[in-house]
Amino acid sequence: MRPLFSGDGITKTPNQPTECKITGDVHKSGCRRQVMDSMLEAAIWFWIPLCMIPLGMWLSISGISKKPGLILSLIGFFLVLISAWTVPSSDSSAAGHLLLSILAPSLLLAYGIHGMVFGGNVPVGKLDSTARWSGAIAVAISIIILCLMHWYNFTPLWRDGQINPYWIVFWPTFLLFSTALCSTAAIALAGFGDNRGSEAMKLALLSVLMLGIAISAMLFDGYLTTADEFREYLWLASADIFGTFVGAGSAIGAFALVIWSYEKSLPAPGNSPPPSDDEIKHVVALANTHIGGEEE
Amino acid sequence: MREPTASWKLLILAALLPILILITIDIAIGGGSHPESFKRFGNAILTSYVVMGILLLGNLFFYADSRHRPFSPLVGMIVAIAFGVAISYILVSNDDLLLEANSGVRAQMLSNIVHLLVSGTAMLLAALLAVGTTFAAITGRKRRVLFEEEE
């Protein structure tokens, strides 16, 4: 059930010697070549496209090359999505397969949220008021599809009809994080907002709904996963969320420290010399061209 | 306008409470201990530190543009990332400390990156749902007339 990662080479069970070691020196070179080939395939069809996504976004956002950057990101994303077919031997391709599996409910969710937000009272980009209802239905359907992926036969299958190992990583993380964020948003609206009780209640209800889905998954077996497995992965998802935040926070802290120490090492800027006569004359001439005119 | 009644402590509690409820339920129904989650926690910290560090390194180029391209912050950030990579390598290769069900150090490190991709996507999608619903709730209220002149 746990994602067994063989480093994009030969699949093996944990704490077992690799296939190359078992076969001995006779087939060593052939085995090495096979491992190298699978590594190269994984690099070309998964890892390089994965690196292309942030690189393209960086090029696009920085303004160095907006359109090519965007195209680079999209090509990279597309190649990652189809990596289960382009490089089926790679364990990493399970992540691409999962992203492809959840693409439809994710797009539906984004469409629904867009309709719900811009169907309301917004100063710009206002949609028809029916967009709120269609958006709410789209969001509900996307959550139902995700639930069906756990409890019905929509579960993403990867190799040999086995469940995608990253589905059981994604699902508890999504449920935990959404219930925590909705709960925080509800308290923030009620506490910081002015007369926002009804809005806070809606968010609290959504948080309770996500919590209810998580509790149901803890109690009832999924289509291909058991409740025990879900409960185990719930702990791992909690560890993942906290770990990710602590790690990202530490990186931001290191970044701030680097900038601060550099700025601190800079000498204080000296006073600039007073303007020369020529500079004063130039400024006065400029000012004279802008002063005057008829009174309104 | 009334005084805000929420505080950062309350918000953190609101974020933690649902997770604590789920974990309490798991313990109550005999979940037992999960030593693997400590490994996962350690791997998540180190991976997100390194990946976030690399993203911030890209951000340093914007900073460098406004400071006549100094070299020292760039080197400082590369050292900080290298430190994270070195710590990851040492801890993963140290017997059974951070190595999960993977075949070796390289496999574990690649697995960590893929794991971060999946859990990051889950968190991003959850954030889209929560933030989007918050804005939908805010914009859903009928427009109030604050001043008579508005009508």
mmCIF file with all atom_site columns, N, CA, C and O in Angstrom, chain A residues 19-32:
data_model
loop_
_atom_site.group_PDB
_atom_site.id
_atom_site.type_symbol
_atom_site.label_atom_id
_atom_site.label_alt_id
_atom_site.label_comp_id
_atom_site.label_asym_id
_atom_site.label_entity_id
_atom_site.label_seq_id
_atom_site.pdbx_PDB_ins_code
_atom_site.Cartn_x
_atom_site.Cartn_y
_atom_site.Cartn_z
_atom_site.occupancy
_atom_site.B_iso_or_equiv
_atom_site.pdbx_formal_charge
_atom_site.auth_seq_id
_atom_site.auth_comp_id
_atom_site.auth_asym_id
_atom_site.auth_atom_id
_atom_site.pdbx_PDB_model_num
ATOM 1  N N  . GLU A 1 19 ? 18.162 -6.117  -7.384  1.00 0.00 ? 19 GLU A N  1
ATOM 2  C CA . GLU A 1 19 ? 18.183 -7.216  -8.341  1.00 0.00 ? 19 GLU A CA 1
ATOM 3  C C  . GLU A 1 19 ? 19.601 -7.429  -8.874  1.00 0.00 ? 19 GLU A C  1
ATOM 4  O O  . GLU A 1 19 ? 20.048 -8.537  -9.078  1.00 0.00 ? 19 GLU A O  1
ATOM 5  N N  . CYS A 1 20 ? 20.336 -6.319  -9.087  1.00 0.00 ? 20 CYS A N  1
ATOM 6  C CA . CYS A 1 20 ? 21.689 -6.399  -9.625  1.00 0.00 ? 20 CYS A CA 1
ATOM 7  C C  . CYS A 1 20 ? 22.594 -7.173  -8.689  1.00 0.00 ? 20 CYS A C  1
ATOM 8  O O  . CYS A 1 20 ? 23.438 -7.946  -9.124  1.00 0.00 ? 20 CYS A O  1
ATOM 9  N N  . LYS A 1 21 ? 22.437 -6.936  -7.372  1.00 0.00 ? 21 LYS A N  1
ATOM 10 C CA . LYS A 1 21 ? 23.294 -7.608  -6.407  1.00 0.00 ? 21 LYS A CA 1
ATOM 11 C C  . LYS A 1 21 ? 22.996 -9.098  -6.371  1.00 0.00 ? 21 LYS A C  1
ATOM 12 O O  . LYS A 1 21 ? 23.889 -9.909  -6.185  1.00 0.00 ? 21 LYS A O  1
ATOM 13 N N  . ILE A 1 22 ? 21.716 -9.447  -6.567  1.00 0.00 ? 22 ILE A N  1
ATOM 14 C CA . ILE A 1 22 ? 21.341 -10.851 -6.513  1.00 0.00 ? 22 ILE A CA 1
ATOM 15 C C  . ILE A 1 22 ? 21.921 -11.595 -7.729  1.00 0.00 ? 22 ILE A C  1
ATOM 16 O O  . ILE A 1 22 ? 22.490 -12.660 -7.619  1.00 0.00 ? 22 ILE A O  1
ATOM 17 N N  . THR A 1 23 ? 21.814 -10.969 -8.915  1.00 0.00 ? 23 THR A N  1
ATOM 18 C CA . THR A 1 23 ? 22.217 -11.651 -10.135 1.00 0.00 ? 23 THR A CA 1
ATOM 19 C C  . THR A 1 23 ? 23.737 -11.793 -10.260 1.00 0.00 ? 23 THR A C  1
ATOM 20 O O  . THR A 1 23 ? 24.203 -12.631 -11.033 1.00 0.00 ? 23 THR A O  1
ATOM 21 N N  . GLY A 1 24 ? 24.490 -11.040 -9.505  1.00 0.00 ? 24 GLY A N  1
ATOM 22 C CA . GLY A 1 24 ? 25.941 -11.205 -9.514  1.00 0.00 ? 24 GLY A CA 1
ATOM 23 C C  . GLY A 1 24 ? 26.623 -10.449 -10.629 1.00 0.00 ? 24 GLY A C  1
ATOM 24 O O  . GLY A 1 24 ? 26.008 -9.647  -11.324 1.00 0.00 ? 24 GLY A O  1
ATOM 25 N N  . ASP A 1 25 ? 27.916 -10.733 -10.812 1.00 0.00 ? 25 ASP A N  1
ATOM 26 C CA . ASP A 1 25 ? 28.734 -9.933  -11.712 1.00 0.00 ? 25 ASP A CA 1
ATOM 27 C C  . ASP A 1 25 ? 28.497 -10.240 -13.191 1.00 0.00 ? 25 ASP A C  1
ATOM 28 O O  . ASP A 1 25 ? 28.806 -9.440  -14.049 1.00 0.00 ? 25 ASP A O  1
ATOM 29 N N  . VAL A 1 26 ? 27.990 -11.444 -13.481 1.00 0.00 ? 26 VAL A N  1
ATOM 30 C CA . VAL A 1 26 ? 27.841 -11.854 -14.880 1.00 0.00 ? 26 VAL A CA 1
ATOM 31 C C  . VAL A 1 26 ? 26.947 -10.888 -15.647 1.00 0.00 ? 26 VAL A C  1
ATOM 32 O O  . VAL A 1 26 ? 27.281 -10.435 -16.744 1.00 0.00 ? 26 VAL A O  1
ATOM 33 N N  . HIS A 1 27 ? 25.812 -10.542 -15.019 1.00 0.00 ? 27 HIS A N  1
ATOM 34 C CA . HIS A 1 27 ? 24.865 -9.665  -15.714 1.00 0.00 ? 27 HIS A CA 1
ATOM 35 C C  . HIS A 1 27 ? 24.941 -8.224  -15.217 1.00 0.00 ? 27 HIS A C  1
ATOM 36 O O  . HIS A 1 27 ? 24.044 -7.443  -15.454 1.00 0.00 ? 27 HIS A O  1
ATOM 37 N N  . LYS A 1 28 ? 26.032 -7.912  -14.509 1.00 0.00 ? 28 LYS A N  1
ATOM 38 C CA . LYS A 1 28 ? 26.119 -6.604  -13.863 1.00 0.00 ? 28 LYS A CA 1
ATOM 39 C C  . LYS A 1 28 ? 26.019 -5.452  -14.865 1.00 0.00 ? 28 LYS A C  1
ATOM 40 O O  . LYS A 1 28 ? 25.264 -4.504  -14.670 1.00 0.00 ? 28 LYS A O  1
ATOM 41 N N  . SER A 1 29 ? 26.788 -5.566  -15.950 1.00 0.00 ? 29 SER A N  1
ATOM 42 C CA . SER A 1 29 ? 26.818 -4.445  -16.891 1.00 0.00 ? 29 SER A CA 1
ATOM 43 C C  . SER A 1 29 ? 25.455 -4.271  -17.559 1.00 0.00 ? 29 SER A C  1
ATOM 44 O O  . SER A 1 29 ? 24.978 -3.155  -17.732 1.00 0.00 ? 29 SER A O  1
ATOM 45 N N  . GLY A 1 30 ? 24.808 -5.399  -17.895 1.00 0.00 ? 30 GLY A N  1
ATOM 46 C CA . GLY A 1 30 ? 23.491 -5.317  -18.511 1.00 0.00 ? 30 GLY A CA 1
ATOM 47 C C  . GLY A 1 30 ? 22.472 -4.720  -17.571 1.00 0.00 ? 30 GLY A C  1
ATOM 48 O O  . GLY A 1 30 ? 21.645 -3.901  -17.959 1.00 0.00 ? 30 GLY A O  1
ATOM 49 N N  . CYS A 1 31 ? 22.577 -5.121  -16.317 1.00 0.00 ? 31 CYS A N  1
ATOM 50 C CA . CYS A 1 31 ? 21.653 -4.617  -15.302 1.00 0.00 ? 31 CYS A CA 1
ATOM 51 C C  . CYS A 1 31 ? 21.854 -3.124  -15.086 1.00 0.00 ? 31 CYS A C  1
ATOM 52 O O  . CYS A 1 31 ? 20.901 -2.360  -14.995 1.00 0.00 ? 31 CYS A O  1
ATOM 53 N N  . ARG A 1 32 ? 23.141 -2.716  -15.023 1.00 0.00 ? 32 ARG A N  1
ATOM 54 C CA . ARG A 1 32 ? 23.452 -1.306  -14.852 1.00 0.00 ? 32 ARG A CA 1
ATOM 55 C C  . ARG A 1 32 ? 22.879 -0.488  -16.015 1.00 0.00 ? 32 ARG A C  1
ATOM 56 O O  . ARG A 1 32 ? 22.339 0.593   -15.825 1.00 0.00 ? 32 ARG A O  1
#
